């Protein structure tokens, strides 16, 4: 899968390609290329920003260098989906990550400074935000989305089961994990996990996922895929009966 990033800070993008993502790049599963809008300017100072019409503080990113960069990418990769990273966009989530991971190519536009000339929006397919807070640049939003999407591409993360089981893949938070030692500062590992009884362990993990989701993110339960067993577990959680199954 191809990722293009339109950014005046290509070094942020390239310096972050480490660990799992670096290996995926080296193995040819994904390809990342940063395109600098400065390379599409024609003045001596390679100007990518200017004062806002109507006045006000800060600078605004100019439309021409960004649209020239989009056109450069589209000429080389016509099937790419162009995404503007902006706090105004649709909020990114695991469903969007899944959708993007099935596409052959994505192009992300990272805004900087106080904003970007609004006319850029006529040249993009989607506008996406990563949450209700303000970042100084879209580069960090790109890194978040890139990690979430890339790890869904077959082969990028070793164990397919670990992806299927983890938080949000079925709308629930993850169950608690433990490793040695059995006791740490008086805190033990739940007995059931050392029982060797795989059915009990499965039920306990499912129960804990439902309990933790109910306690911390009840909003997620609305869209979760629940079985008959899940409903019994949830009822026990709601009545405060603890782990009874
Ligand atoms: Cl995509 N960009 C910026 N600058 N800030 C954000 C964001 C994006 N998503 C949340 N905050």
Coordinates of N, CA, C and O and ligand atoms in Angstrom, one line a residue, residues 85-87 128-131 133-138 141, ligand 1:
X85 N -6.0 16.6 6.4 CA -6.0 16.4 7.9 C -6.3 17.8 8.5 O -5.6 18.8 8.4
X86 N -7.5 17.8 9.2 CA -8.0 19.1 9.8 C -8.9 18.8 11.0 O -9.6 17.8 10.9
X87 N -8.8 19.6 12.0 CA -9.7 19.4 13.2 C -11.2 19.5 12.8 O -12.0 19.0 13.5
X128 N -10.4 14.7 7.5 CA -10.3 13.8 8.7 C -9.6 14.5 9.8 O -8.6 15.2 9.6
X129 N -10.1 14.3 11.0 CA -9.5 14.8 12.3 C -9.2 13.6 13.1 O -9.8 12.5 12.9
X130 N -8.3 13.7 14.1 CA -8.1 12.6 15.0 C -8.6 12.8 16.4 O -8.4 12.0 17.3
X131 N -9.4 13.9 16.6 CA -10.1 14.1 17.9 C -10.3 15.5 18.2 O -9.8 16.4 17.5
X133 N -9.1 18.1 19.8 CA -8.0 18.9 20.4 C -7.3 19.5 19.3 O -7.5 19.1 18.1
X134 N -6.4 20.4 19.6 CA -5.7 21.1 18.5 C -4.2 20.7 18.5 O -3.5 20.8 19.5
X135 N -3.8 20.3 17.3 CA -2.3 20.0 17.1 C -1.7 21.2 16.3 O -2.4 21.9 15.6
X136 N -0.4 21.3 16.5 CA 0.3 22.4 15.7 C 0.5 22.1 14.3 O 0.7 22.9 13.4
X137 N 0.3 20.8 13.9 CA 0.4 20.4 12.6 C -0.2 19.0 12.3 O -0.3 18.2 13.1
X138 N -0.6 18.8 11.0 CA -1.2 17.6 10.6 C -0.3 16.4 10.6 O -0.7 15.3 10.5
X141 N -1.1 13.9 13.3 CA -2.3 13.2 12.9 C -2.0 12.2 11.9 O -2.5 11.0 11.9
Ligands
LIG1 CL1 -6.0 16.2 11.6 N1 -4.9 18.4 12.5 C1 -4.7 19.3 13.4 N2 -3.9 20.4 13.2 N3 -5.2 19.3 14.7 C2 -5.9 18.2 14.9 C3 -6.2 17.2 14.0 C4 -5.7 17.4 12.8 N4 -7.0 16.3 14.6 C5 -7.2 16.7 15.8 N5 -6.6 17.9 16.0

